[in-house]
GROMACS .gro file of C-alpha atoms in nm:
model
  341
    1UNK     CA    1  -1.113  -3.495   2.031
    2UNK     CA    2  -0.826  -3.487   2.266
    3UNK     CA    3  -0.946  -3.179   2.475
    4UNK     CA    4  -1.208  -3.328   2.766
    5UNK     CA    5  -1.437  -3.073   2.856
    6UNK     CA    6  -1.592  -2.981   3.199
    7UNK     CA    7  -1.870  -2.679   3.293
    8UNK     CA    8  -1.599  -2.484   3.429
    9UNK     CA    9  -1.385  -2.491   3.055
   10UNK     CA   10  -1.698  -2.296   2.940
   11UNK     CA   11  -1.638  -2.025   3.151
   12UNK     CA   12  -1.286  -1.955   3.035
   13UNK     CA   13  -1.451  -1.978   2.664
   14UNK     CA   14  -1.666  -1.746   2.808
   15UNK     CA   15  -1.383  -1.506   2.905
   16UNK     CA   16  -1.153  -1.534   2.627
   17UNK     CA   17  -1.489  -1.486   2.376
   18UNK     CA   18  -1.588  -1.165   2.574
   19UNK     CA   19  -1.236  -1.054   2.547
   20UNK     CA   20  -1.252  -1.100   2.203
   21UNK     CA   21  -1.553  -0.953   2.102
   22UNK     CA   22  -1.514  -0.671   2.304
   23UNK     CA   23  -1.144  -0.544   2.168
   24UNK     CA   24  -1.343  -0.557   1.814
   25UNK     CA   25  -1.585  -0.366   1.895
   26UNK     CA   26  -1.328  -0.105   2.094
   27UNK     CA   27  -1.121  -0.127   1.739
   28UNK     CA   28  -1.465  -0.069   1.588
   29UNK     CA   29  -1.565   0.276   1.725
   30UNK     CA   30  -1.226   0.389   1.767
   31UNK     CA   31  -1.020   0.259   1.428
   32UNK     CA   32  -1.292   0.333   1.199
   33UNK     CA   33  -1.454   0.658   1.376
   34UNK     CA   34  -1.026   0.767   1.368
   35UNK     CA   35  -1.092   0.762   0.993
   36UNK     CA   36  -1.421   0.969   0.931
   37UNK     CA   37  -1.335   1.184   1.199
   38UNK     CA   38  -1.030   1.309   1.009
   39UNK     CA   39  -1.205   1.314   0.727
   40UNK     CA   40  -1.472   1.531   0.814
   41UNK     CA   41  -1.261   1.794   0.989
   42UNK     CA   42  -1.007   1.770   0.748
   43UNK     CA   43  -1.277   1.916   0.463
   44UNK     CA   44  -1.431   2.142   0.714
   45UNK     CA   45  -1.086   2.328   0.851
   46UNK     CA   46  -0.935   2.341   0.472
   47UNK     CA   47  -1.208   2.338   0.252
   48UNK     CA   48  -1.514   2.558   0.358
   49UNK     CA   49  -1.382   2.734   0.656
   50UNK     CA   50  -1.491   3.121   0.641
   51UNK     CA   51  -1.248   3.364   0.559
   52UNK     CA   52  -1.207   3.475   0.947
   53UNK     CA   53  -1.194   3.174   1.073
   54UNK     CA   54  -0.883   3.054   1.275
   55UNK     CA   55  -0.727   2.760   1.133
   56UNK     CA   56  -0.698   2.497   1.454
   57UNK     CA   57  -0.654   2.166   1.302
   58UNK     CA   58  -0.706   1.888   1.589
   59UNK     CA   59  -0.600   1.579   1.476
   60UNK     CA   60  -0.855   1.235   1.576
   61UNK     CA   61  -0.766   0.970   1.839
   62UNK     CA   62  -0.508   0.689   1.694
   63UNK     CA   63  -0.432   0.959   1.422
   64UNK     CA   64  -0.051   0.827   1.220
   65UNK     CA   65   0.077   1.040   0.985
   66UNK     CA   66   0.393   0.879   0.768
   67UNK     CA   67   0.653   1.125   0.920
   68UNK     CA   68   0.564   1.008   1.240
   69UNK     CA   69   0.695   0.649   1.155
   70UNK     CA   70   1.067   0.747   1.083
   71UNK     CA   71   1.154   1.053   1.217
   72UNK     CA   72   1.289   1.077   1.580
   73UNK     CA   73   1.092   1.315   1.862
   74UNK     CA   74   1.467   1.489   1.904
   75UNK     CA   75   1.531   1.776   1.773
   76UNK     CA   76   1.788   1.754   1.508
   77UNK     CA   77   1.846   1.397   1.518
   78UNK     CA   78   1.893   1.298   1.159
   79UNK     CA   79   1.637   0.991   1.090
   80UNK     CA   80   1.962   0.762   1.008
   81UNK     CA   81   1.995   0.704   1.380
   82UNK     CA   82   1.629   0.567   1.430
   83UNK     CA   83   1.755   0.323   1.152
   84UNK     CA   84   2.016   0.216   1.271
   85UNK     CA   85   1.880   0.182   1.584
   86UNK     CA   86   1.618  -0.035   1.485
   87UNK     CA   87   1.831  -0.260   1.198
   88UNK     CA   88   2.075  -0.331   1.487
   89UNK     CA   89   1.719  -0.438   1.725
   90UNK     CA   90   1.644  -0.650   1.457
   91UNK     CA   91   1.946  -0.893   1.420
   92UNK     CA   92   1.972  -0.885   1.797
   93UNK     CA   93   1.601  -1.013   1.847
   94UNK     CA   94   1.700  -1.231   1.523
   95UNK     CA   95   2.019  -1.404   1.627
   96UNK     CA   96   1.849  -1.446   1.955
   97UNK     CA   97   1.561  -1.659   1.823
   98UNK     CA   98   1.812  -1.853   1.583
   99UNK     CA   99   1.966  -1.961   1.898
  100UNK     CA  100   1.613  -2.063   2.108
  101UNK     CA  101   1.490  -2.248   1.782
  102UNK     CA  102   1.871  -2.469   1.753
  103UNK     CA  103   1.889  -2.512   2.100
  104UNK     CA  104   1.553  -2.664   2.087
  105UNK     CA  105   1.317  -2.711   1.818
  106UNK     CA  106   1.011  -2.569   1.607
  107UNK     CA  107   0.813  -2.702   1.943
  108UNK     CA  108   0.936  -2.398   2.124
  109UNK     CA  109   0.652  -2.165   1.897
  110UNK     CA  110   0.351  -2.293   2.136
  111UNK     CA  111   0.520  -2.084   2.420
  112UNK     CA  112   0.390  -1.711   2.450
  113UNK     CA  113   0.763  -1.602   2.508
  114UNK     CA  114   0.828  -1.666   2.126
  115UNK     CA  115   0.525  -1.583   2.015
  116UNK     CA  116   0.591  -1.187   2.119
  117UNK     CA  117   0.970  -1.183   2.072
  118UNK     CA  118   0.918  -1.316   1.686
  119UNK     CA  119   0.637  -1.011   1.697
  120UNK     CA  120   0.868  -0.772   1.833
  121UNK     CA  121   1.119  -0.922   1.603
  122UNK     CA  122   0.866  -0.808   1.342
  123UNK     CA  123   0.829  -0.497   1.426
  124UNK     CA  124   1.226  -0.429   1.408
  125UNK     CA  125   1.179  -0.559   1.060
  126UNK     CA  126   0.919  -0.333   0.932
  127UNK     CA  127   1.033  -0.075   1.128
  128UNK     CA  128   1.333  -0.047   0.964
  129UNK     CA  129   1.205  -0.069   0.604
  130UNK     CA  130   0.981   0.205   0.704
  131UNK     CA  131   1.307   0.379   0.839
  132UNK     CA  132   1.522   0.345   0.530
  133UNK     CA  133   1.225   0.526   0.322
  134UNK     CA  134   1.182   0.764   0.547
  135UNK     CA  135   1.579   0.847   0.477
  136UNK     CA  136   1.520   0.854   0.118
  137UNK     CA  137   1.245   1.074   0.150
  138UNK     CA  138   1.478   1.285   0.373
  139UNK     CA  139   1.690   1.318   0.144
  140UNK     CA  140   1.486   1.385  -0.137
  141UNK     CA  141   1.238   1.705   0.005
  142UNK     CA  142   1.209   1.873   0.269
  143UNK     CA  143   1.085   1.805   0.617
  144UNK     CA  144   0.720   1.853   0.622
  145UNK     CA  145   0.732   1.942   0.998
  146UNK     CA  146   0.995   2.217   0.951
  147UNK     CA  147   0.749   2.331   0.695
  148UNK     CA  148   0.477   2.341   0.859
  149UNK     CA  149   0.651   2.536   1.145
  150UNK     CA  150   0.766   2.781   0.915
  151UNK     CA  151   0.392   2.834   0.790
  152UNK     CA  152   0.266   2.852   1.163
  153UNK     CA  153   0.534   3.120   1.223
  154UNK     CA  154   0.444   3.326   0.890
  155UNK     CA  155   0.099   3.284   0.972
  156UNK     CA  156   0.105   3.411   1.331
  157UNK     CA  157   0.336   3.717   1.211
  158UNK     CA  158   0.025   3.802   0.950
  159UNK     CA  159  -0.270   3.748   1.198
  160UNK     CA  160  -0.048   3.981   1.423
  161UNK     CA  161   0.024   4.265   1.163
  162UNK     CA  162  -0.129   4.645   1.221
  163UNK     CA  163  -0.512   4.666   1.110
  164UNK     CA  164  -0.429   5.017   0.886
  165UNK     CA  165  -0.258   4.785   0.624
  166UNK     CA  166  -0.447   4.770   0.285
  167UNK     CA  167  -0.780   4.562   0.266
  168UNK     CA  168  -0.711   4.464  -0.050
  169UNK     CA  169  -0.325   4.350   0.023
  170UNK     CA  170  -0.465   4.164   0.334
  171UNK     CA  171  -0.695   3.956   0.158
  172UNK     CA  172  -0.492   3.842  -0.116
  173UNK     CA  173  -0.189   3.788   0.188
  174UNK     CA  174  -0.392   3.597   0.334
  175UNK     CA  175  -0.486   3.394   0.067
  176UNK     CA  176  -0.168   3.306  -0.019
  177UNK     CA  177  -0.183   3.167   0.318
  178UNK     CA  178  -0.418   2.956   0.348
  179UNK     CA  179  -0.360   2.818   0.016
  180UNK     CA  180   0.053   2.749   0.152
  181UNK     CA  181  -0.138   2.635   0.460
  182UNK     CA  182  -0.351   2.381   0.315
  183UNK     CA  183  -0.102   2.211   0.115
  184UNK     CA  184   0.191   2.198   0.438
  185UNK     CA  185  -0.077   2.044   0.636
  186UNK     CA  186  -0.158   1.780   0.390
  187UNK     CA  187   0.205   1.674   0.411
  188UNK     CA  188   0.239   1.738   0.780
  189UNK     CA  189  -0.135   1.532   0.853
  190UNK     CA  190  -0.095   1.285   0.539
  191UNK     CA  191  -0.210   0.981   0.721
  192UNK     CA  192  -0.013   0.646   0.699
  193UNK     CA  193  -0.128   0.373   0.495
  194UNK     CA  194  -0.139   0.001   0.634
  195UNK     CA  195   0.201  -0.029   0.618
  196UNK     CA  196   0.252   0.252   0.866
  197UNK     CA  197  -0.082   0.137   1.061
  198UNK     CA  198   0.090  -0.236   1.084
  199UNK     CA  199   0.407  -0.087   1.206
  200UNK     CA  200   0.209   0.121   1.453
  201UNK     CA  201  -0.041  -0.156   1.571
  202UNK     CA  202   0.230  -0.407   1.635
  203UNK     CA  203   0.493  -0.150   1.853
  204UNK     CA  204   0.162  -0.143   2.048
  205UNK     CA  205   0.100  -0.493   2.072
  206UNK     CA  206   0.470  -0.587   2.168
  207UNK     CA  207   0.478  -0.307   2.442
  208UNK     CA  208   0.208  -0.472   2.602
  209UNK     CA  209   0.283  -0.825   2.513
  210UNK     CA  210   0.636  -0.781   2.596
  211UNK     CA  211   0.599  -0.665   2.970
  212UNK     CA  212   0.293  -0.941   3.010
  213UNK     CA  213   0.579  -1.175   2.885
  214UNK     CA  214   0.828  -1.045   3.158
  215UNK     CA  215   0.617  -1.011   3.431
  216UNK     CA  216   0.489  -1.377   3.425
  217UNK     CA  217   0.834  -1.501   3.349
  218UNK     CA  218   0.974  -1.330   3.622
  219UNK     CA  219   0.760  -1.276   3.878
  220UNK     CA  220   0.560  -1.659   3.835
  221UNK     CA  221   0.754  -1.892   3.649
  222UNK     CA  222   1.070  -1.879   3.757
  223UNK     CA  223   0.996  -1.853   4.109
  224UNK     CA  224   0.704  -2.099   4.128
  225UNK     CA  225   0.641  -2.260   3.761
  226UNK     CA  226   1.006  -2.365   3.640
  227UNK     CA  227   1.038  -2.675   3.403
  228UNK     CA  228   1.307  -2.787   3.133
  229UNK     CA  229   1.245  -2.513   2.922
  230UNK     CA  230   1.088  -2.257   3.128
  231UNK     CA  231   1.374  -2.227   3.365
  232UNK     CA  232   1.621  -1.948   3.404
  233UNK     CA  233   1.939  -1.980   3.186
  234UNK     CA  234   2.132  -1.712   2.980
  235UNK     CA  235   1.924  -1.795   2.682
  236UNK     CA  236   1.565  -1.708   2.832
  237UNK     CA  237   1.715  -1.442   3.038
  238UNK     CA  238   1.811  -1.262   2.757
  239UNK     CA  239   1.499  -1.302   2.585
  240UNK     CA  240   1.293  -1.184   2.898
  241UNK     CA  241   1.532  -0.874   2.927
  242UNK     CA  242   1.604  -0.809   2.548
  243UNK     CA  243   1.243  -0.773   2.470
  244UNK     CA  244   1.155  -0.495   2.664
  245UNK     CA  245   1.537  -0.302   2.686
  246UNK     CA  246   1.533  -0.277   2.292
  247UNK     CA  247   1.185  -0.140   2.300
  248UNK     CA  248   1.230   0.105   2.538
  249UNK     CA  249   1.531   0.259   2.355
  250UNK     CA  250   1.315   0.269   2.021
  251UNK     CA  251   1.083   0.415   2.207
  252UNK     CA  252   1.317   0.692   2.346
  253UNK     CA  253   1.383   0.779   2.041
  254UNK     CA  254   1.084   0.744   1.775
  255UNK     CA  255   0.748   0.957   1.748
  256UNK     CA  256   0.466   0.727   1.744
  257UNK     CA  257   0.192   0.800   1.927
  258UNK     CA  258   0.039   0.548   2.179
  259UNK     CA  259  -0.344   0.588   2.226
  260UNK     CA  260  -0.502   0.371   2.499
  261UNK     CA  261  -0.766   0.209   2.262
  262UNK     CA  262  -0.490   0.025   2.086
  263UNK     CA  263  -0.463  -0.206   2.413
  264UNK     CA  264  -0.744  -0.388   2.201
  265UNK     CA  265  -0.483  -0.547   1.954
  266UNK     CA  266  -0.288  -0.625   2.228
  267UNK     CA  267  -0.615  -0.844   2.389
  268UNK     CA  268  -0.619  -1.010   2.016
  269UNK     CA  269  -0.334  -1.100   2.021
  270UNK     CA  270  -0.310  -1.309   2.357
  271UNK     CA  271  -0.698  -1.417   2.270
  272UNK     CA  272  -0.548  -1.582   1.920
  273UNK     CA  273  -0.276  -1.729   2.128
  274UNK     CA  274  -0.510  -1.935   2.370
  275UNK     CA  275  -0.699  -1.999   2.119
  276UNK     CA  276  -0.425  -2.148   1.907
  277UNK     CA  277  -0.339  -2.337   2.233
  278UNK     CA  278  -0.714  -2.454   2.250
  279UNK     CA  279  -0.721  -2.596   1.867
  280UNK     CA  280  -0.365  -2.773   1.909
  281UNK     CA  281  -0.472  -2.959   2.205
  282UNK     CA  282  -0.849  -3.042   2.027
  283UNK     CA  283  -0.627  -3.214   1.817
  284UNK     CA  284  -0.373  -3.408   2.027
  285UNK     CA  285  -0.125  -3.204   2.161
  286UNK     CA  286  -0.076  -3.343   2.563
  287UNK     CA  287   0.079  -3.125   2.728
  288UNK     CA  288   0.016  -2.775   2.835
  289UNK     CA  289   0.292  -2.533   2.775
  290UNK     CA  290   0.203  -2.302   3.040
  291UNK     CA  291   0.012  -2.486   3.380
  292UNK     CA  292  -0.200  -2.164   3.425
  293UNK     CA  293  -0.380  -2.196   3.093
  294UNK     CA  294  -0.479  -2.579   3.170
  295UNK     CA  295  -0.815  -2.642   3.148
  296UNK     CA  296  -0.859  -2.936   3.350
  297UNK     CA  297  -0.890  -2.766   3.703
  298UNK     CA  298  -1.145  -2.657   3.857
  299UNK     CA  299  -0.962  -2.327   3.883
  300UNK     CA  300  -0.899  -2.226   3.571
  301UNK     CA  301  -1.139  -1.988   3.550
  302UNK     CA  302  -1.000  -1.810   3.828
  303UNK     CA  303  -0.656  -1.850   3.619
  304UNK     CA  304  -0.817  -1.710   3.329
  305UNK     CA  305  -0.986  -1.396   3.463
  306UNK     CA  306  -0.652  -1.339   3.625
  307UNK     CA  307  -0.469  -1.329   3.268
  308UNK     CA  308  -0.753  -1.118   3.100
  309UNK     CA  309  -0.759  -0.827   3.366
  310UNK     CA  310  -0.373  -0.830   3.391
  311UNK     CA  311  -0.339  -0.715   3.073
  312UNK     CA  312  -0.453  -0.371   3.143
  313UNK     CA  313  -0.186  -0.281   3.403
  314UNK     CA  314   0.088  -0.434   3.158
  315UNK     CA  315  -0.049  -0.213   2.912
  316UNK     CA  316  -0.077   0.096   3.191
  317UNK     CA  317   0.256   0.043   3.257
  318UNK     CA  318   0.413   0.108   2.907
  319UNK     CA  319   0.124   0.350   2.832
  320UNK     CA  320   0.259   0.538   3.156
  321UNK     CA  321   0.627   0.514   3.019
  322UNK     CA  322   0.549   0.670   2.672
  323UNK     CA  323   0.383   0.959   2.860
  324UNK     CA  324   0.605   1.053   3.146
  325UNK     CA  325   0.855   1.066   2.813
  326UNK     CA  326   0.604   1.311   2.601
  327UNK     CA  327   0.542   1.505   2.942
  328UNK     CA  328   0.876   1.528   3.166
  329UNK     CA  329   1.150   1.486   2.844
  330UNK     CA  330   0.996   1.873   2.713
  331UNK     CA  331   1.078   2.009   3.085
  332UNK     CA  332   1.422   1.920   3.126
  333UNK     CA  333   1.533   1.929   2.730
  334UNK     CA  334   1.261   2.225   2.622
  335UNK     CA  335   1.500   2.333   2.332
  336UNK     CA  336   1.606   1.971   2.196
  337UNK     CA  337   1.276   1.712   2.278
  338UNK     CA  338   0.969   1.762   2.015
  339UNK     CA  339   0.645   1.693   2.128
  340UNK     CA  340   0.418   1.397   1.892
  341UNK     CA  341   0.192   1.665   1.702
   0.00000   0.00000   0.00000
């Protein structure tokens, strides 16, 4: 094997395996408890609640229903826009990754950088697909949120009706209801399948990815770590600028949701990465595409706890963007910005 080890390497195994294991087992009780959660409330609010009972659906941590992936959290704004918006990402992050690859090679995949821009480049992709079937299925039936707003409404003008109506007329009323009810908030709630979970897990992963990517770029390589390809020239400014900018505007305008847990994909991600970088060099590879991850210094641990605890701040800091847009937006546009449901 080409990779010498020393003591010290064990601790960074050490870090990256703890980093590891520990986003599975965040995915583990948060994922998977996401699931039963809404199952078991689901039944209890729609199928067995007493006839008195209020009907307050709360909806589980990480919850995605297929609306949410294609419609836009503006009023009004048809979901062509999103698609556009998004098809147009795409074969900018596309063209833009032509151009690194025949300016250099295949070589330039063992750099980070175009690791996340071909994931963000990804997520474009899919989210457009997703996009373009969520303006069939505009076109085809009606919005399940108006819907469901227009139950809420005729609901609350029931519950709010004089009690010297009929007994009889108020029970079957409100069974009619709840019956309405039950099927608006299956389409409203209908949870996304894994192509709207991998859409949803990997806008997570690039927000995070994407400002780890920028921040090191510009606040560490090109000020202290700059090299023949790791320098700053139009084509990796772009990429360090287009990233993030083309995110941000999807996320101005799209409804996903962007629970904290999720940072755990984001640790996977960067974990596989290293650990990619680990296996290539096991097997010959000399050279170390980034001088931080190097694991012939007595300071790479050091270098290596740095990288695993940054992550949470790059993750903060989009985490802190999505909600200053869910919080502030419905202040100053109250009539035109919908909040995620």
């Amino acid at each position: 094997m080409a990779l010498e080890v020393a003591w010290y390497d064990f601790v960074c195994f050490g870090i990256v395996g703890m980093a590891f294991i520990g986003a599975l087992c965040v995915l583990g009780m948060n994922e998977g408890a996401s699931q039963r959660d809404f199952d078991s409330a689901y039944e209890s609010l729609l199928l067995s609640r007493p006839d008195n009972e209020v009907v307050v659906n709360v909806l589980p941590r990480g919850h995605v229903s297929t609306s949410q992936l294609w419609t836009s959290c503006w009023r009004g704004l048809h979901p062509f826009y999103l698609l556009v918006t998004r098809f147009f990402s795409f074969v900018i992050m596309i063209l833009f990754l032509l151009w690194d690859l025949l300016l250099y090679d295949a070589s330039i995949f063992v750099y980070y950088t175009e690791w996340t821009f071909t994931l963000v480049t990804i997520y474009f992709a899919l989210g457009s697909i997703l996009s373009a079937y969520g303006c069939w299925q505009f076109y085809n039936k009606p919005s399940p949120r108006d819907g469901a707003r227009a139950e809420f409404l005729k609901r609350d003008i029931e519950e709010t009706m004089p009690t010297n109506i009929n007994a009889y007329q108020e029970k079957e009323t409100k069974g009619s209801i709840k019956l309405q009810s039950r099927y608006v908030e299956e389409e409203f709630q209908q949870r996304a399948g894994f192509w709207g979970y991998l859409v949803q897990t990997t806008y997570q992963t690039c927000a995070g990815a994407a400002i780890l990517t920028d921040i090191v770029f510009w606040c560490l390589i090109v000020p202290f770590l700059s090299n023949s390809h790791l320098r700053l020239s139009p084509l990796m400014g772009c990429m360090h600028a287009l990233n993030v900018a083309l995110l941000l505007l999807d996320t101005a305008l799209n409804n996903l949701p962007f629970p904290w847990f999720r940072i755990a994909y984001f640790v996977l991600w960067s974990c596989g990465y290293v650990i990619f970088q680990w296996i290539i060099h096991a097997y010959g590879f000399k050279w170390w595409p980034y001088p931080f991850l190097e694991l012939n210094s007595k300071w790479a641990p050091v270098w290596y706890l740095c990288l695993a605890v940054i992550h949470i701040p790059c993750y903060g800091v989009y985490s802190l963007i999505v909600r200053a847009k869910i919080t502030i937006l419905p202040r100053l546009f109250p009539q035109a910005f919908l909040r995620p449901y």
